CSV table of C-alpha atoms in Angstrom, one decimal:
chain,number,residue,atom,x,y,z
A,189,UNK,CA,-35.6,-26.0,61.5
A,190,UNK,CA,-34.7,-24.1,58.7
A,191,UNK,CA,-35.2,-19.8,58.5
A,192,UNK,CA,-37.3,-17.1,56.5
A,193,UNK,CA,-34.3,-16.9,53.8
A,194,UNK,CA,-34.5,-14.1,51.0
A,195,UNK,CA,-32.4,-12.7,48.3
A,196,UNK,CA,-31.2,-10.9,46.9
A,197,UNK,CA,-29.1,-9.7,50.0
A,198,UNK,CA,-28.1,-6.6,48.1
A,199,UNK,CA,-30.1,-4.9,45.2
A,200,UNK,CA,-28.8,-1.6,44.1
A,201,UNK,CA,-31.1,0.2,40.9
A,202,UNK,CA,-31.2,3.8,39.8
A,203,UNK,CA,-34.9,5.6,40.2
A,204,UNK,CA,-38.0,4.5,38.0
A,205,UNK,CA,-36.4,0.6,37.4
A,206,UNK,CA,-38.6,-2.4,38.8
A,207,UNK,CA,-36.6,-5.0,41.2
A,208,UNK,CA,-38.3,-8.0,42.4
A,209,UNK,CA,-37.4,-9.7,46.4
A,210,UNK,CA,-38.1,-13.0,46.7
A,211,UNK,CA,-38.8,-14.6,50.4
A,212,UNK,CA,-38.9,-18.7,51.4
A,213,UNK,CA,-41.3,-18.7,55.0
A,214,UNK,CA,-40.3,-21.1,57.4
A,215,UNK,CA,-42.0,-24.5,56.4
A,216,UNK,CA,-45.3,-24.6,57.5
A,217,UNK,CA,-45.5,-20.7,58.2
A,218,UNK,CA,-48.8,-20.3,56.6
A,219,UNK,CA,-48.7,-16.5,57.5
A,220,UNK,CA,-46.3,-14.7,55.6
A,221,UNK,CA,-45.6,-10.9,56.0
A,222,UNK,CA,-43.1,-7.8,54.3
A,223,UNK,CA,-41.2,-5.4,55.9
A,224,UNK,CA,-39.9,-2.2,55.1
A,225,UNK,CA,-37.2,-0.7,57.1
A,226,UNK,CA,-35.7,2.4,56.7
A,227,UNK,CA,-32.7,3.4,58.5
A,228,UNK,CA,-33.1,4.1,61.6
A,229,UNK,CA,-36.7,3.6,61.9
A,230,UNK,CA,-38.2,1.0,62.7
A,231,UNK,CA,-39.9,-2.3,60.4
A,232,UNK,CA,-43.1,-0.9,58.6
A,233,UNK,CA,-45.4,-3.9,57.4
A,234,UNK,CA,-45.9,-3.5,54.1
A,235,UNK,CA,-48.1,-6.2,53.6
A,236,UNK,CA,-49.7,-9.6,55.3
A,237,UNK,CA,-50.2,-13.1,53.5
A,238,UNK,CA,-52.4,-16.0,55.3
A,239,UNK,CA,-51.6,-18.7,53.1
A,240,UNK,CA,-51.8,-17.0,49.6
A,241,UNK,CA,-54.9,-14.5,50.4
A,242,UNK,CA,-54.0,-11.0,52.0
A,243,UNK,CA,-54.9,-10.1,54.9
A,244,UNK,CA,-53.9,-6.6,55.4
A,245,UNK,CA,-52.6,-4.5,52.6
A,246,UNK,CA,-53.1,-1.2,54.0
A,247,UNK,CA,-50.1,0.7,54.3
A,248,UNK,CA,-49.1,-0.4,50.7
A,249,UNK,CA,-48.4,2.0,48.0
A,250,UNK,CA,-50.0,0.6,45.4
A,251,UNK,CA,-49.4,2.1,43.0
A,252,UNK,CA,-45.9,0.7,42.5
A,253,UNK,CA,-45.2,-2.0,45.0
A,254,UNK,CA,-46.9,-5.3,44.3
A,255,UNK,CA,-46.8,-8.8,46.1
A,256,UNK,CA,-47.9,-12.3,45.3
A,257,UNK,CA,-47.8,-15.9,47.2
A,258,UNK,CA,-49.3,-17.7,44.4
A,259,UNK,CA,-49.0,-21.0,46.5
A,260,UNK,CA,-49.1,-20.5,49.7
A,261,UNK,CA,-45.1,-21.0,50.5
A,262,UNK,CA,-42.9,-18.7,48.5
A,263,UNK,CA,-43.2,-14.9,48.1
A,264,UNK,CA,-42.7,-12.2,45.9
A,265,UNK,CA,-42.7,-7.6,46.1
A,266,UNK,CA,-42.0,-6.2,43.5
A,267,UNK,CA,-41.5,-2.8,43.2
A,268,UNK,CA,-42.3,-0.1,39.2
A,269,UNK,CA,-40.7,2.2,39.0
A,270,UNK,CA,-38.8,3.1,42.5
A,271,UNK,CA,-37.5,6.3,44.0
A,272,UNK,CA,-35.4,7.5,45.9
A,273,UNK,CA,-37.4,7.5,49.0
A,274,UNK,CA,-37.8,3.2,48.9
A,275,UNK,CA,-34.0,2.7,50.1
A,276,UNK,CA,-34.1,0.3,52.4
A,277,UNK,CA,-34.3,-3.3,54.1
A,278,UNK,CA,-37.2,-5.5,52.8
A,279,UNK,CA,-38.0,-7.9,55.5
A,280,UNK,CA,-40.0,-10.5,55.0
A,281,UNK,CA,-41.2,-12.5,58.7
A,282,UNK,CA,-42.9,-15.6,58.7
A,283,UNK,CA,-45.5,-16.8,62.1
A,284,UNK,CA,-47.5,-19.9,62.4
A,285,UNK,CA,-51.0,-20.3,61.5
A,286,UNK,CA,-53.2,-16.7,62.5
A,287,UNK,CA,-49.8,-15.0,63.9
A,288,UNK,CA,-51.6,-15.4,67.1
A,289,UNK,CA,-49.2,-13.9,70.7
A,290,UNK,CA,-46.6,-16.1,68.6
A,291,UNK,CA,-43.3,-14.3,67.1
A,292,UNK,CA,-42.9,-13.8,64.0
A,293,UNK,CA,-39.5,-15.0,62.6
A,294,UNK,CA,-36.9,-12.8,59.8
A,295,UNK,CA,-35.0,-13.2,57.0
A,296,UNK,CA,-32.7,-11.1,56.8
A,297,UNK,CA,-33.7,-9.0,54.4
A,298,UNK,CA,-33.1,-8.2,50.8
A,299,UNK,CA,-30.6,-3.6,51.3
A,300,UNK,CA,-32.3,-2.2,48.5
A,301,UNK,CA,-30.3,1.2,47.4
A,302,UNK,CA,-31.8,3.7,44.2
A,303,UNK,CA,-29.7,6.3,43.4
B,13,UNK,CA,-55.4,3.6,65.8
B,14,UNK,CA,-52.1,1.5,65.5
B,15,UNK,CA,-49.5,3.5,67.1
B,16,UNK,CA,-46.0,1.8,70.2
B,17,UNK,CA,-44.2,4.8,71.3
B,18,UNK,CA,-40.8,3.3,72.0
B,19,UNK,CA,-38.6,5.0,74.7
B,20,UNK,CA,-35.9,6.4,74.6
B,21,UNK,CA,-34.7,6.8,71.0
B,22,UNK,CA,-30.3,6.4,71.9
B,23,UNK,CA,-29.5,4.4,75.4
B,24,UNK,CA,-25.7,4.5,77.1
B,25,UNK,CA,-24.6,3.0,80.4
B,26,UNK,CA,-21.2,1.9,81.2
B,27,UNK,CA,-20.9,-2.4,81.2
B,28,UNK,CA,-22.5,-4.0,84.0
B,29,UNK,CA,-25.1,-1.7,85.1
B,30,UNK,CA,-28.8,-1.6,84.4
B,31,UNK,CA,-31.5,-0.6,81.0
B,32,UNK,CA,-34.7,-0.1,80.6
B,33,UNK,CA,-36.7,0.8,77.8
B,34,UNK,CA,-39.9,1.3,77.7
B,35,UNK,CA,-42.8,1.6,75.2
B,36,UNK,CA,-46.3,2.2,75.0
B,37,UNK,CA,-49.3,0.7,73.1
B,38,UNK,CA,-52.8,2.3,71.7
B,39,UNK,CA,-54.9,-1.1,71.3
B,40,UNK,CA,-56.2,-2.6,74.7
B,41,UNK,CA,-57.0,-4.9,73.6
B,42,UNK,CA,-53.4,-5.9,73.0
B,43,UNK,CA,-52.3,-9.2,74.7
B,44,UNK,CA,-48.6,-9.7,72.5
B,45,UNK,CA,-45.7,-7.7,73.1
B,46,UNK,CA,-42.4,-8.9,72.2
B,47,UNK,CA,-38.4,-7.3,72.2
B,48,UNK,CA,-36.7,-7.7,69.3
B,49,UNK,CA,-32.6,-7.3,69.2
B,50,UNK,CA,-31.5,-6.2,66.0
B,51,UNK,CA,-27.4,-6.0,65.5
B,52,UNK,CA,-25.9,-3.6,62.4
B,53,UNK,CA,-26.5,-5.1,59.0
B,54,UNK,CA,-28.5,-8.4,61.1
B,55,UNK,CA,-31.9,-9.3,61.4
B,56,UNK,CA,-34.5,-9.0,63.8
B,57,UNK,CA,-34.0,-11.0,66.9
B,58,UNK,CA,-36.2,-12.5,69.3
B,59,UNK,CA,-34.8,-12.1,72.8
B,60,UNK,CA,-38.1,-12.5,74.7
B,61,UNK,CA,-42.2,-11.5,74.4
B,62,UNK,CA,-44.8,-11.8,77.1
B,63,UNK,CA,-48.6,-12.3,77.0
B,64,UNK,CA,-51.1,-10.7,78.3
B,65,UNK,CA,-52.3,-12.8,81.4
B,66,UNK,CA,-49.0,-12.6,82.9
B,67,UNK,CA,-47.3,-9.4,84.2
B,68,UNK,CA,-43.6,-10.1,84.3
B,69,UNK,CA,-41.2,-12.8,82.6
B,70,UNK,CA,-38.1,-13.0,82.6
B,71,UNK,CA,-34.6,-14.7,81.0
B,72,UNK,CA,-31.2,-14.5,82.7
B,73,UNK,CA,-30.6,-10.9,82.4
B,74,UNK,CA,-33.6,-9.7,80.6
B,75,UNK,CA,-37.4,-9.0,81.8
B,76,UNK,CA,-39.8,-7.8,80.4
B,77,UNK,CA,-42.3,-5.9,82.6
B,78,UNK,CA,-46.2,-5.6,81.4
B,79,UNK,CA,-49.0,-3.3,82.9
B,80,UNK,CA,-52.1,-3.5,81.2
B,81,UNK,CA,-53.8,-0.5,82.4
B,82,UNK,CA,-51.2,2.2,81.9
B,83,UNK,CA,-50.7,0.3,78.4
B,84,UNK,CA,-47.0,-0.1,78.7
B,85,UNK,CA,-44.7,-2.5,78.7
B,86,UNK,CA,-41.0,-2.6,79.3
B,87,UNK,CA,-37.7,-4.2,78.7
B,88,UNK,CA,-35.0,-4.6,81.7
B,89,UNK,CA,-31.5,-5.9,81.0
B,90,UNK,CA,-29.2,-5.9,84.3
B,91,UNK,CA,-25.3,-6.6,84.3
B,92,UNK,CA,-25.2,-5.4,80.7
B,93,UNK,CA,-22.8,-6.4,78.3
B,94,UNK,CA,-20.8,-5.2,75.4
B,95,UNK,CA,-22.1,-7.3,73.1
B,96,UNK,CA,-26.1,-6.8,74.4
B,97,UNK,CA,-24.8,-3.3,72.0
B,98,UNK,CA,-27.4,-3.5,69.5
B,99,UNK,CA,-30.4,-1.5,68.5
B,100,UNK,CA,-34.2,-2.8,70.5
B,101,UNK,CA,-37.8,-3.5,68.9
B,102,UNK,CA,-40.5,-3.5,71.4
B,103,UNK,CA,-43.4,-4.8,69.4
B,104,UNK,CA,-47.9,-5.2,69.8
B,105,UNK,CA,-51.0,-6.5,67.6
B,106,UNK,CA,-52.3,-4.0,65.3
B,107,UNK,CA,-56.4,-3.2,66.4
B,108,UNK,CA,-57.2,-5.1,63.6
B,109,UNK,CA,-55.9,-8.8,65.1
B,110,UNK,CA,-55.0,-10.4,62.0
B,111,UNK,CA,-51.6,-11.2,63.7
B,112,UNK,CA,-49.4,-8.6,62.7
B,113,UNK,CA,-47.2,-6.8,65.0
B,114,UNK,CA,-46.5,-3.2,65.4
B,115,UNK,CA,-43.2,-1.9,65.9
B,116,UNK,CA,-41.6,1.0,68.1
B,117,UNK,CA,-39.1,3.2,66.2
B,118,UNK,CA,-36.2,1.3,68.8
B,119,UNK,CA,-33.5,1.9,70.8
B,120,UNK,CA,-29.5,2.0,70.4
B,121,UNK,CA,-28.2,0.8,73.2
B,122,UNK,CA,-24.5,1.2,73.9
B,123,UNK,CA,-22.7,-0.5,76.9
B,124,UNK,CA,-19.3,1.5,77.6
B,125,UNK,CA,-16.6,-1.2,78.9
């Protein structure tokens, strides 16, 4: 099966600029996650979708981050305006319905550098 | 709260030796514990997982043990090889029971030839 697709692979922007990331999950996976992985740390959940609804966005900095999954398939994550501390790898993952007791499948991530 | 503690943060072993990484979790209702391996610049990949109805699971040179009473689980790698060198992450479900996974801080394993 095709894996989780993400683009772009790399992005360099200046602080206060905007950036958007795209994710296409594994076909049939209802649950989609965006994780932020800062260098040397474990992935930190930003937002979780079940189909096109938000299940958990408690860790999403909503003053600058937004995400959507309008048709329950692809998702975009946006940062506006970016800060230096947003430099990280943004990982998208998908899982089967509900995701309970089942693994997450990660994409290759987007490496964001904010200068 | 939601917390997964992972130790050690770095581990260096000689090729052929065993490596053990331990994680503790806070939510006693957690019932699924995966381990991911992340090579430099690559995505995390599942290497083994365990569910709470078993205490141990093996897959060739890797095994995971679970102690629900103590709320900890461990990854065991035997006969380590240089290609085992990577960062390993444990994970456990969040307390909100939504299916999300909370990750540990990671262990950098170096296997010296």
